[in-house]
Short mmCIF file of C-alpha atoms and ligand atoms in Angstrom, two decimals:
data_model
loop_
_atom_site.label_atom_id
_atom_site.label_comp_id
_atom_site.label_asym_id
_atom_site.label_seq_id
_atom_site.Cartn_x
_atom_site.Cartn_y
_atom_site.Cartn_z
CA MET A 1 -136.59 146.67 -95.01
CA GLY A 2 -134.36 143.59 -94.55
CA ILE A 3 -131.66 145.17 -96.74
CA ILE A 4 -131.68 148.40 -94.69
CA ARG A 5 -131.51 146.41 -91.45
CA ASN A 6 -128.59 144.36 -92.76
CA LEU A 7 -126.79 147.48 -94.00
CA ALA A 8 -127.20 149.19 -90.61
CA ALA A 9 -125.89 146.07 -88.90
CA HIS A 10 -122.85 145.89 -91.23
CA VAL A 11 -122.04 149.58 -90.61
CA GLY A 12 -122.31 148.97 -86.85
CA VAL A 13 -119.85 146.06 -87.03
CA ILE A 14 -117.31 148.09 -89.08
CA ARG A 15 -117.57 151.03 -86.65
CA GLN A 16 -116.93 148.77 -83.65
CA THR A 17 -113.88 147.23 -85.35
CA LEU A 18 -112.44 150.70 -86.08
CA LEU A 19 -113.01 151.80 -82.48
CA ARG A 20 -111.41 148.64 -81.16
CA ASN A 21 -108.33 149.12 -83.33
CA HIS A 22 -107.84 152.71 -82.24
CA LYS A 23 -106.21 152.21 -78.85
CA ARG A 24 -103.57 149.52 -78.61
CA ILE A 25 -100.52 149.31 -76.48
CA THR A 26 -97.36 147.73 -77.74
CA MET A 27 -95.21 145.79 -75.29
CA SER A 28 -91.82 144.31 -75.82
CA ARG A 29 -93.05 141.27 -73.88
CA ARG A 30 -95.98 139.05 -74.70
CA LEU A 31 -99.13 140.85 -73.50
CA HIS A 32 -101.54 138.02 -72.73
CA ALA A 33 -100.97 135.15 -70.34
CA ARG A 34 -100.43 131.72 -71.88
CA ARG A 35 -103.50 130.32 -70.18
CA LEU A 36 -105.58 132.25 -72.72
CA ASP A 37 -104.15 130.26 -75.62
CA GLY A 38 -106.86 128.16 -77.22
CA VAL A 39 -109.70 129.52 -75.11
CA ASP A 40 -110.28 132.92 -76.71
CA LYS A 41 -113.21 131.92 -78.97
CA ASN A 42 -116.67 131.78 -77.40
CA VAL A 43 -119.83 130.80 -79.22
CA TRP A 44 -122.08 132.90 -76.91
CA VAL A 45 -120.05 136.06 -77.31
CA GLU A 46 -120.05 135.64 -81.07
CA PHE A 47 -123.70 134.75 -81.56
CA THR A 48 -125.23 137.10 -79.00
CA GLN A 49 -123.37 139.93 -80.74
CA LEU A 50 -124.73 138.76 -84.07
CA ALA A 51 -128.24 138.75 -82.60
CA ALA A 52 -127.69 142.25 -81.17
CA ASP A 53 -126.51 143.48 -84.58
CA TYR A 54 -129.22 141.90 -86.74
CA LYS A 55 -132.15 141.78 -84.25
CA PRO A 56 -133.54 138.47 -85.50
CA VAL A 57 -136.32 136.37 -84.01
CA ASN A 58 -134.16 134.86 -81.32
CA LEU A 59 -134.21 131.12 -80.69
CA GLY A 60 -130.45 131.19 -80.08
CA GLN A 61 -129.04 131.84 -76.62
CA GLY A 62 -130.85 129.97 -73.85
CA PHE A 63 -132.90 132.47 -71.86
CA PRO A 64 -136.63 132.99 -71.42
CA ASP A 65 -138.05 136.02 -73.25
CA PHE A 66 -140.83 136.15 -70.63
CA SER A 67 -140.68 137.41 -67.06
CA PRO A 68 -139.86 135.26 -64.05
CA PRO A 69 -142.87 134.29 -61.90
CA GLN A 70 -144.52 137.07 -59.92
CA PHE A 71 -143.55 135.65 -56.50
CA ILE A 72 -139.85 135.78 -57.23
CA GLN A 73 -140.00 139.25 -58.76
CA GLU A 74 -141.81 140.44 -55.64
CA ALA A 75 -139.24 138.72 -53.44
CA PHE A 76 -136.48 140.64 -55.23
CA CYS A 77 -138.34 143.97 -54.84
CA GLU A 78 -138.93 143.21 -51.14
CA ALA A 79 -135.26 142.36 -50.71
CA VAL A 80 -134.17 145.64 -52.29
CA LYS A 81 -136.52 147.52 -49.94
CA GLY A 82 -135.55 145.34 -47.00
CA GLY A 83 -133.08 147.60 -45.21
CA PRO A 84 -129.43 148.54 -45.41
CA GLU A 85 -128.04 145.03 -44.97
CA MET A 86 -129.65 143.92 -48.26
CA HIS A 87 -127.33 146.34 -50.05
CA GLN A 88 -124.12 145.33 -48.32
CA TYR A 89 -121.79 142.35 -48.28
CA THR A 90 -123.13 139.11 -46.93
CA ARG A 91 -121.43 135.85 -45.99
CA ALA A 92 -118.77 135.03 -48.61
CA PHE A 93 -119.87 131.46 -49.33
CA GLY A 94 -123.57 132.17 -49.52
CA HIS A 95 -126.13 134.41 -47.84
CA PRO A 96 -127.23 132.51 -44.69
CA ARG A 97 -130.92 132.50 -45.60
CA LEU A 98 -130.12 131.10 -49.06
CA VAL A 99 -127.75 128.31 -47.97
CA LYS A 100 -130.27 127.28 -45.30
CA SER A 101 -133.13 127.15 -47.79
CA LEU A 102 -131.04 125.26 -50.37
CA ALA A 103 -129.87 122.76 -47.74
CA LYS A 104 -133.41 122.16 -46.50
CA PHE A 105 -134.80 121.83 -50.02
CA PHE A 106 -132.14 119.51 -51.42
CA SER A 107 -131.71 117.35 -48.29
CA ARG A 108 -135.18 115.99 -49.00
CA ILE A 109 -134.27 115.24 -52.61
CA VAL A 110 -130.80 113.77 -52.10
CA GLY A 111 -131.97 111.79 -49.06
CA HIS A 112 -129.01 113.04 -47.07
CA GLU A 113 -128.71 115.80 -44.45
CA ILE A 114 -126.99 118.69 -46.22
CA ASP A 115 -125.06 121.11 -44.02
CA PRO A 116 -125.91 124.66 -45.16
CA PHE A 117 -122.56 126.09 -44.12
CA GLU A 118 -120.23 123.24 -45.09
CA ASP A 119 -121.79 121.56 -48.12
CA ILE A 120 -122.92 124.51 -50.25
CA LEU A 121 -121.13 127.31 -52.06
CA VAL A 122 -123.30 130.02 -53.63
CA THR A 123 -121.73 131.32 -56.83
CA VAL A 124 -122.23 133.82 -59.63
CA GLY A 125 -124.35 131.48 -61.71
CA ALA A 126 -123.62 127.86 -62.49
CA TYR A 127 -120.70 129.11 -64.57
CA GLN A 128 -118.77 130.21 -61.51
CA ALA A 129 -119.60 127.00 -59.65
CA LEU A 130 -118.08 125.06 -62.55
CA PHE A 131 -115.08 127.37 -62.68
CA CYS A 132 -114.44 126.95 -58.94
CA ALA A 133 -114.74 123.16 -59.29
CA PHE A 134 -112.22 122.94 -62.13
CA GLN A 135 -109.79 125.41 -60.58
CA ALA A 136 -109.95 123.85 -57.13
CA LEU A 137 -109.85 120.18 -58.05
CA ILE A 138 -108.05 119.78 -61.39
CA ASP A 139 -104.29 119.97 -61.38
CA GLU A 140 -101.70 120.19 -64.13
CA GLY A 141 -101.80 116.98 -66.17
CA ASP A 142 -105.01 115.63 -64.62
CA GLU A 143 -107.37 114.07 -67.13
CA VAL A 144 -111.04 114.98 -67.12
CA ILE A 145 -113.52 112.82 -69.01
CA ILE A 146 -116.26 114.89 -70.65
CA VAL A 147 -119.33 113.30 -72.17
CA GLU A 148 -120.17 114.77 -75.60
CA PRO A 149 -122.10 116.78 -76.58
CA PHE A 150 -121.26 119.04 -73.64
CA PHE A 151 -121.93 122.61 -72.53
CA ASP A 152 -119.01 124.34 -74.19
CA CYS A 153 -117.37 125.99 -71.15
CA TYR A 154 -116.17 122.68 -69.66
CA GLN A 155 -113.38 122.44 -72.20
CA PRO A 156 -111.78 125.89 -71.66
CA MET A 157 -112.22 125.46 -67.91
CA VAL A 158 -110.24 122.21 -68.00
CA LEU A 159 -107.57 123.91 -70.12
CA MET A 160 -107.32 126.92 -67.80
CA ALA A 161 -106.75 124.49 -64.92
CA LYS A 162 -103.96 122.92 -67.06
CA GLY A 163 -105.82 119.65 -67.20
CA LYS A 164 -106.43 117.47 -70.24
CA ALA A 165 -109.94 116.94 -71.58
CA VAL A 166 -110.72 113.41 -72.75
CA TYR A 167 -113.98 112.93 -74.63
CA VAL A 168 -116.48 110.13 -74.77
CA PRO A 169 -119.50 110.52 -77.03
CA LEU A 170 -123.16 109.78 -76.54
CA ARG A 171 -124.05 107.71 -79.61
CA PRO A 172 -127.37 106.80 -81.20
CA ARG A 173 -128.43 103.37 -79.96
CA GLU A 174 -128.04 100.76 -82.65
CA GLY A 175 -131.16 100.31 -84.74
CA SER A 176 -132.90 103.29 -83.10
CA SER A 177 -134.76 105.87 -85.13
CA VAL A 178 -132.68 108.60 -83.41
CA LEU A 179 -135.71 110.84 -83.08
CA SER A 180 -135.50 111.17 -79.31
CA SER A 181 -132.62 112.24 -77.10
CA GLY A 182 -133.32 109.00 -75.21
CA ASP A 183 -131.91 107.09 -78.19
CA TRP A 184 -128.47 108.55 -77.44
CA VAL A 185 -126.54 106.42 -75.01
CA LEU A 186 -123.18 106.15 -73.35
CA SER A 187 -121.24 102.92 -73.89
CA ALA A 188 -120.03 101.52 -70.56
CA GLU A 189 -117.04 99.88 -72.29
CA GLU A 190 -116.07 103.04 -74.14
CA LEU A 191 -116.32 105.13 -70.99
CA ALA A 192 -114.26 102.63 -68.98
CA SER A 193 -111.62 102.55 -71.74
CA LYS A 194 -110.98 106.29 -71.24
CA VAL A 195 -109.98 105.93 -67.58
CA THR A 196 -106.23 106.10 -66.95
CA PRO A 197 -104.18 106.54 -63.77
CA ARG A 198 -104.30 110.31 -64.48
CA THR A 199 -108.09 110.53 -64.61
CA LYS A 200 -109.43 112.78 -61.87
CA ALA A 201 -113.06 113.43 -62.78
CA ILE A 202 -115.99 112.64 -65.06
CA VAL A 203 -118.23 115.53 -66.15
CA ILE A 204 -121.87 114.94 -66.99
CA ASN A 205 -124.77 117.26 -67.74
CA THR A 206 -128.30 116.01 -67.15
CA PRO A 207 -130.67 117.16 -68.65
CA ASN A 208 -128.13 117.77 -71.35
CA ASN A 209 -127.55 120.96 -73.29
CA PRO A 210 -127.90 120.83 -76.32
CA LEU A 211 -129.30 117.30 -76.87
CA GLY A 212 -131.91 117.19 -74.08
CA LYS A 213 -130.87 113.76 -72.87
CA VAL A 214 -131.98 112.90 -69.33
CA TYR A 215 -129.74 110.18 -67.92
CA LYS A 216 -131.59 107.15 -66.62
CA ARG A 217 -130.84 105.76 -63.17
CA GLU A 218 -129.05 102.72 -64.70
CA GLU A 219 -126.81 104.97 -66.79
CA LEU A 220 -125.95 107.05 -63.73
CA GLN A 221 -125.30 103.88 -61.74
CA MET A 222 -122.85 102.74 -64.41
CA ILE A 223 -120.99 106.09 -64.16
CA ALA A 224 -121.13 105.95 -60.37
CA ASP A 225 -119.68 102.42 -60.32
CA LEU A 226 -116.77 103.60 -62.46
CA CYS A 227 -116.18 106.65 -60.24
CA ILE A 228 -116.14 104.48 -57.12
CA LYS A 229 -113.99 101.75 -58.71
CA HIS A 230 -111.30 104.21 -59.87
CA ASP A 231 -111.69 106.75 -57.08
CA LEU A 232 -112.85 109.57 -59.38
CA LEU A 233 -114.78 112.75 -58.78
CA CYS A 234 -118.02 113.44 -60.63
CA PHE A 235 -118.97 116.98 -61.70
CA THR A 236 -122.66 116.96 -62.53
CA ASP A 237 -124.24 120.00 -64.15
CA GLU A 238 -127.96 119.89 -63.35
CA VAL A 239 -129.09 123.41 -64.20
CA TYR A 240 -132.16 122.09 -66.07
CA GLU A 241 -133.11 119.64 -63.29
CA TRP A 242 -136.81 120.64 -63.19
CA LEU A 243 -137.32 120.48 -66.94
CA THR A 244 -138.21 116.95 -67.98
CA TYR A 245 -140.98 115.76 -70.31
CA ASP A 246 -143.08 112.72 -71.19
CA GLY A 247 -142.34 110.89 -67.95
CA ALA A 248 -138.54 111.27 -68.03
CA LYS A 249 -137.28 111.57 -64.45
CA HIS A 250 -134.26 113.55 -63.35
CA VAL A 251 -132.09 111.57 -60.96
CA LYS A 252 -129.27 113.14 -58.97
CA ILE A 253 -126.12 111.05 -59.25
CA ALA A 254 -125.15 112.43 -55.81
CA SER A 255 -128.10 110.50 -54.36
CA LEU A 256 -126.71 107.10 -55.46
CA PRO A 257 -124.91 105.06 -52.77
CA GLY A 258 -121.29 106.12 -52.29
CA MET A 259 -121.58 109.16 -54.55
CA TRP A 260 -122.31 112.05 -52.17
CA GLU A 261 -118.66 112.18 -51.02
CA ARG A 262 -117.27 112.40 -54.56
CA THR A 263 -119.88 114.44 -56.44
CA ILE A 264 -120.09 118.18 -57.03
CA THR A 265 -123.61 119.05 -58.11
CA VAL A 266 -124.01 122.36 -59.93
CA GLY A 267 -127.32 124.25 -60.04
CA SER A 268 -128.67 127.57 -61.25
CA ALA A 269 -131.37 129.88 -59.90
CA GLY A 270 -131.31 131.56 -63.31
CA LYS A 271 -132.60 128.36 -64.91
CA SER A 272 -134.78 127.27 -61.97
CA PHE A 273 -136.72 130.55 -61.73
CA SER A 274 -136.41 131.87 -65.32
CA ALA A 275 -134.13 134.71 -64.21
CA THR A 276 -130.86 134.05 -66.02
CA GLY A 277 -129.67 137.63 -65.52
CA TRP A 278 -129.61 137.29 -61.73
CA LYS A 279 -126.60 134.99 -61.98
CA VAL A 280 -127.11 133.06 -58.78
CA GLY A 281 -125.89 129.46 -58.81
CA TRP A 282 -124.39 126.92 -56.44
CA ALA A 283 -122.06 123.99 -56.02
CA MET A 284 -123.23 121.34 -53.59
CA GLY A 285 -121.40 118.34 -52.19
CA SER A 286 -119.52 117.01 -49.23
CA GLY A 287 -117.92 119.75 -47.13
CA HIS A 288 -114.47 118.18 -47.50
CA VAL A 289 -114.65 118.80 -51.27
CA ILE A 290 -116.61 122.09 -51.28
CA LYS A 291 -114.07 123.70 -48.91
CA HIS A 292 -111.56 123.71 -51.79
CA LEU A 293 -114.00 125.46 -54.13
CA LYS A 294 -114.49 128.07 -51.41
CA VAL A 295 -110.79 128.95 -51.61
CA ILE A 296 -111.11 129.85 -55.30
CA HIS A 297 -114.30 131.76 -54.60
CA GLN A 298 -112.96 133.80 -51.65
CA ASN A 299 -109.94 134.84 -53.67
CA SER A 300 -111.77 135.84 -56.82
CA VAL A 301 -115.44 136.84 -56.61
CA TYR A 302 -115.83 136.68 -52.79
CA HIS A 303 -119.65 136.61 -52.95
CA CYS A 304 -122.56 137.41 -55.19
CA ALA A 305 -125.32 140.03 -54.96
CA THR A 306 -127.02 139.94 -51.54
CA ALA A 307 -130.54 140.98 -52.66
CA ALA A 308 -130.58 138.41 -55.46
CA GLN A 309 -129.59 135.69 -52.99
CA GLU A 310 -132.31 136.80 -50.57
CA ALA A 311 -134.91 136.60 -53.36
CA VAL A 312 -133.74 133.13 -54.44
CA ALA A 313 -133.93 132.02 -50.80
CA CYS A 314 -137.60 133.12 -50.71
CA GLY A 315 -138.16 131.19 -53.95
CA PHE A 316 -136.77 127.97 -52.48
CA GLU A 317 -138.69 128.41 -49.22
CA ARG A 318 -141.88 128.70 -51.27
CA GLU A 319 -140.99 125.72 -53.45
CA TYR A 320 -140.24 123.64 -50.35
CA GLU A 321 -143.77 124.20 -49.10
CA LEU A 322 -145.40 123.63 -52.49
CA PHE A 323 -143.17 120.81 -53.70
CA GLY A 324 -145.03 118.32 -55.89
CA THR A 325 -148.22 120.42 -56.02
CA PRO A 326 -149.62 122.14 -59.14
CA GLU A 327 -148.73 125.54 -57.61
CA SER A 328 -145.02 124.73 -57.57
CA TYR A 329 -143.09 126.65 -60.23
CA PHE A 330 -140.93 123.56 -60.67
CA GLN A 331 -144.11 121.81 -61.89
CA GLN A 332 -145.54 124.75 -63.80
CA LEU A 333 -142.49 125.63 -65.92
CA PRO A 334 -142.03 122.14 -67.41
CA ALA A 335 -145.80 121.98 -68.10
CA VAL A 336 -145.60 125.24 -70.07
CA LEU A 337 -142.44 124.13 -71.84
CA HIS A 338 -143.94 120.77 -72.74
CA ASN A 339 -146.36 122.61 -75.06
CA LYS A 340 -143.70 124.91 -76.46
CA ARG A 341 -141.51 121.92 -77.21
CA ARG A 342 -144.36 120.29 -79.13
CA LYS A 343 -145.08 123.53 -80.97
CA LEU A 344 -141.47 123.93 -82.10
CA ALA A 345 -141.19 120.26 -83.08
CA SER A 346 -144.29 120.37 -85.29
CA CYS A 347 -143.13 123.63 -86.83
CA LEU A 348 -139.78 122.06 -87.78
CA GLN A 349 -141.49 118.93 -89.08
CA SER A 350 -143.88 120.98 -91.20
CA VAL A 351 -140.94 122.47 -93.09
CA GLY A 352 -139.30 119.08 -93.61
CA LEU A 353 -136.81 119.15 -90.71
CA GLN A 354 -136.57 116.22 -88.31
CA PRO A 355 -135.91 117.34 -84.73
CA ILE A 356 -134.42 115.12 -82.07
CA MET A 357 -137.07 115.29 -79.38
CA PRO A 358 -135.49 116.35 -76.08
CA GLU A 359 -136.50 114.50 -72.90
CA GLY A 360 -135.42 117.52 -70.88
CA GLY A 361 -133.98 121.05 -70.89
CA TYR A 362 -135.10 123.80 -73.24
CA PHE A 363 -133.31 123.08 -76.47
CA MET A 364 -134.02 121.04 -79.57
CA ILE A 365 -131.50 120.10 -82.25
CA THR A 366 -132.12 119.22 -85.86
CA ASP A 367 -130.10 118.10 -88.87
CA VAL A 368 -130.16 120.73 -91.63
CA SER A 369 -128.18 118.83 -94.24
CA SER A 370 -131.29 118.49 -96.41
CA VAL A 371 -131.57 122.29 -96.69
CA LYS A 372 -129.73 123.49 -99.75
CA VAL A 373 -128.27 126.98 -99.38
CA ASP A 374 -125.31 128.80 -100.83
CA LEU A 375 -123.10 129.64 -97.85
CA ASN A 376 -120.12 130.98 -99.78
CA ASP A 377 -120.60 134.56 -98.57
CA HIS A 378 -121.20 133.60 -94.95
CA GLY A 379 -118.51 133.03 -92.34
CA THR A 380 -114.87 132.38 -93.03
CA LYS A 381 -113.47 129.72 -95.37
CA ASP A 382 -112.31 127.36 -92.62
CA GLU A 383 -115.43 127.77 -90.51
CA SER A 384 -117.64 124.71 -90.04
CA TYR A 385 -120.86 124.26 -91.99
CA ASP A 386 -123.22 124.87 -89.06
CA PHE A 387 -121.49 128.13 -88.08
CA LYS A 388 -121.87 129.39 -91.64
CA PHE A 389 -125.44 128.15 -91.81
CA VAL A 390 -126.45 129.87 -88.57
CA LYS A 391 -124.87 133.14 -89.74
CA TRP A 392 -126.73 132.86 -93.01
CA LEU A 393 -130.00 132.17 -91.18
CA VAL A 394 -129.59 135.27 -89.00
CA LYS A 395 -128.54 137.61 -91.77
CA GLU A 396 -130.77 136.41 -94.61
CA LYS A 397 -133.85 135.08 -92.82
CA GLY A 398 -133.81 136.96 -89.51
CA LEU A 399 -133.80 133.84 -87.31
CA ALA A 400 -131.17 133.16 -84.64
CA THR A 401 -130.14 129.62 -83.62
CA ILE A 402 -126.88 128.09 -82.33
CA PRO A 403 -124.43 125.80 -84.23
CA VAL A 404 -124.24 122.38 -82.57
CA SER A 405 -120.59 121.64 -83.39
CA ALA A 406 -119.76 124.19 -80.65
CA PHE A 407 -120.80 121.48 -78.16
CA PHE A 408 -118.28 118.94 -79.46
CA SER A 409 -114.54 118.49 -79.16
CA PRO A 410 -112.43 119.46 -82.17
CA GLU A 411 -111.98 115.71 -82.83
CA HIS A 412 -115.72 115.08 -83.21
CA SER A 413 -117.20 118.42 -84.22
CA LYS A 414 -117.04 117.52 -87.93
CA GLU A 415 -119.52 114.66 -87.37
CA PHE A 416 -122.11 117.09 -86.03
CA ASP A 417 -121.60 120.18 -88.13
CA LYS A 418 -124.92 119.74 -89.94
CA TYR A 419 -127.00 120.23 -86.78
CA ILE A 420 -128.37 123.46 -85.35
CA ARG A 421 -129.97 124.14 -81.93
CA PHE A 422 -133.27 125.92 -81.31
CA CYS A 423 -134.25 127.27 -77.89
CA PHE A 424 -137.95 126.97 -76.99
CA VAL A 425 -138.14 128.79 -73.64
CA LYS A 426 -139.81 131.62 -75.55
CA GLU A 427 -143.19 133.36 -75.74
CA ASP A 428 -145.60 131.61 -78.12
CA SER A 429 -145.53 134.80 -80.22
CA THR A 430 -141.75 134.38 -80.65
CA LEU A 431 -142.21 130.74 -81.66
CA ASP A 432 -144.96 131.84 -84.08
CA ALA A 433 -142.65 134.44 -85.61
CA ALA A 434 -139.99 131.75 -86.08
CA GLU A 435 -142.59 129.47 -87.64
CA ASN A 436 -143.60 132.23 -90.10
CA ILE A 437 -140.00 132.66 -91.18
CA LEU A 438 -139.48 128.93 -91.69
CA ARG A 439 -142.78 128.45 -93.54
CA LYS A 440 -142.24 131.41 -95.86
CA TRP A 441 -138.77 130.19 -96.61
CA SER A 442 -139.86 126.60 -97.26
CA GLN A 443 -142.52 127.91 -99.70
CA THR A 444 -139.93 129.80 -101.73
CA LYS A 445 -137.57 126.84 -102.00
N1 PMP B 501 -124.56 124.71 -67.52
C1 PMP B 501 -125.38 124.55 -68.58
C2 PMP B 501 -125.63 123.20 -69.12
C3 PMP B 501 -125.96 125.67 -69.16
O1 PMP B 501 -126.76 125.53 -70.22
C4 PMP B 501 -125.69 126.95 -68.62
C5 PMP B 501 -126.28 128.16 -69.27
N2 PMP B 501 -127.22 128.68 -68.46
C6 PMP B 501 -124.86 127.04 -67.51
C7 PMP B 501 -124.30 125.90 -66.98
C8 PMP B 501 -124.55 128.36 -66.86
O2 PMP B 501 -125.61 128.75 -66.02
P1 PMP B 501 -125.68 130.17 -65.29
O3 PMP B 501 -126.39 131.08 -66.21
O4 PMP B 501 -126.42 129.92 -64.01
O5 PMP B 501 -124.25 130.59 -65.05
N1 LIG B 502 -126.62 128.33 -71.28
C1 LIG B 502 -127.16 129.19 -72.28
C2 LIG B 502 -127.31 128.43 -73.58
O1 LIG B 502 -126.89 127.30 -73.70
C3 LIG B 502 -126.40 130.47 -72.49
C4 LIG B 502 -124.96 130.47 -72.11
C5 LIG B 502 -124.30 131.78 -72.39
O2 LIG B 502 -124.89 132.69 -72.94
N2 LIG B 502 -123.07 131.90 -72.06
O3 LIG B 502 -127.83 128.98 -74.50
#
């Protein structure tokens, strides 16, 4: 059965390659723009295609394989049935009902009155908020400090803005057992040493993808102090803000004194309401900064789907009323994920793998260097170990994961090429199917 599935997948890949090669134009000039140099590879494109070809049990790409909550599905259906205006253009920088509900909701959290029309830009997912931030605020030659491991798109976005990415790693705390993402810390001295007169911004991601680190208030204060001292911007990607475990608390760096004016906070309705396909996100910050992101937005995407924005607005209005209660989805989702995280961790441990327990987010990474496999026929010769390993795992065992070196700079990826990432925002039956694969495999070793 596995052989037939693999054969069908191989034939599919060959057919697609032949089709792609069929139509090609030849130009006397260079066809592609130079800004594409060095940014053409994308781990999601590559590994979602692999998953589509081989149909494995999928703990790879980060999306829930269950439906969003009923209330938000109903809100979307209501929006679609809500009259002609729900099917037409809305305000470019965010549907009025959505920016008002976001402003009301987050004002309470940030402890600062957020202006719905000045301080918020609604975007096509967090991706587009990040893109607008880099394009609007990073100039040729500007340096951008990125904390590693990082969500991979920050690097190409800096490059496309003609900036220079400078990396500073989270490192295991000395003497720690390194079994929790909380053991990974940022050295204040190392971070400060990366600041130069060209530094424009520091990029952080809390809770972090892929490690699951949730920055503590003191760590954020240290970053904030540096931003204020050197007059830097802070881009903070907080798409997993509701997902924290075992008492870890998400703190918004924008809420620290002196940071609102210089922080762009990025969020995602896709992650907040388990509806990643809706692609509604936002950038939030002081109007004098956000106005520049709006220029990129108005000249590229203009706005995102009206009905989806209306539904997300209903979601936030509901969450505002229920905030902190057991009925709030922002309480319920982490409670459900807490169990799934434990389930995946014990499954990995039972087959001899040692996961790094995430304090937040919906990913878990583990070192696979103890697993002995022959990877010669998987991936290309110069590909890193984890890329080959993940390809082998999909093709030979029917389990999809993501290689962790994709979240590191070329300078440091070698140090982490024995780690792979599992996603646990999945039905228990999916996690059980993954467990069966791992157990069967460990018994045959
Ligand atoms: N930032 C991080 C850390 C992510 O993991 C993702 C993937 N969802 C994004 C941004 C992009 O989010 P969206 O799907 O809302 O564009
Ligand atoms: N953010 C998701 C992840 O980390 C997916 C991103 C994507 O597919 N481009 O898995």
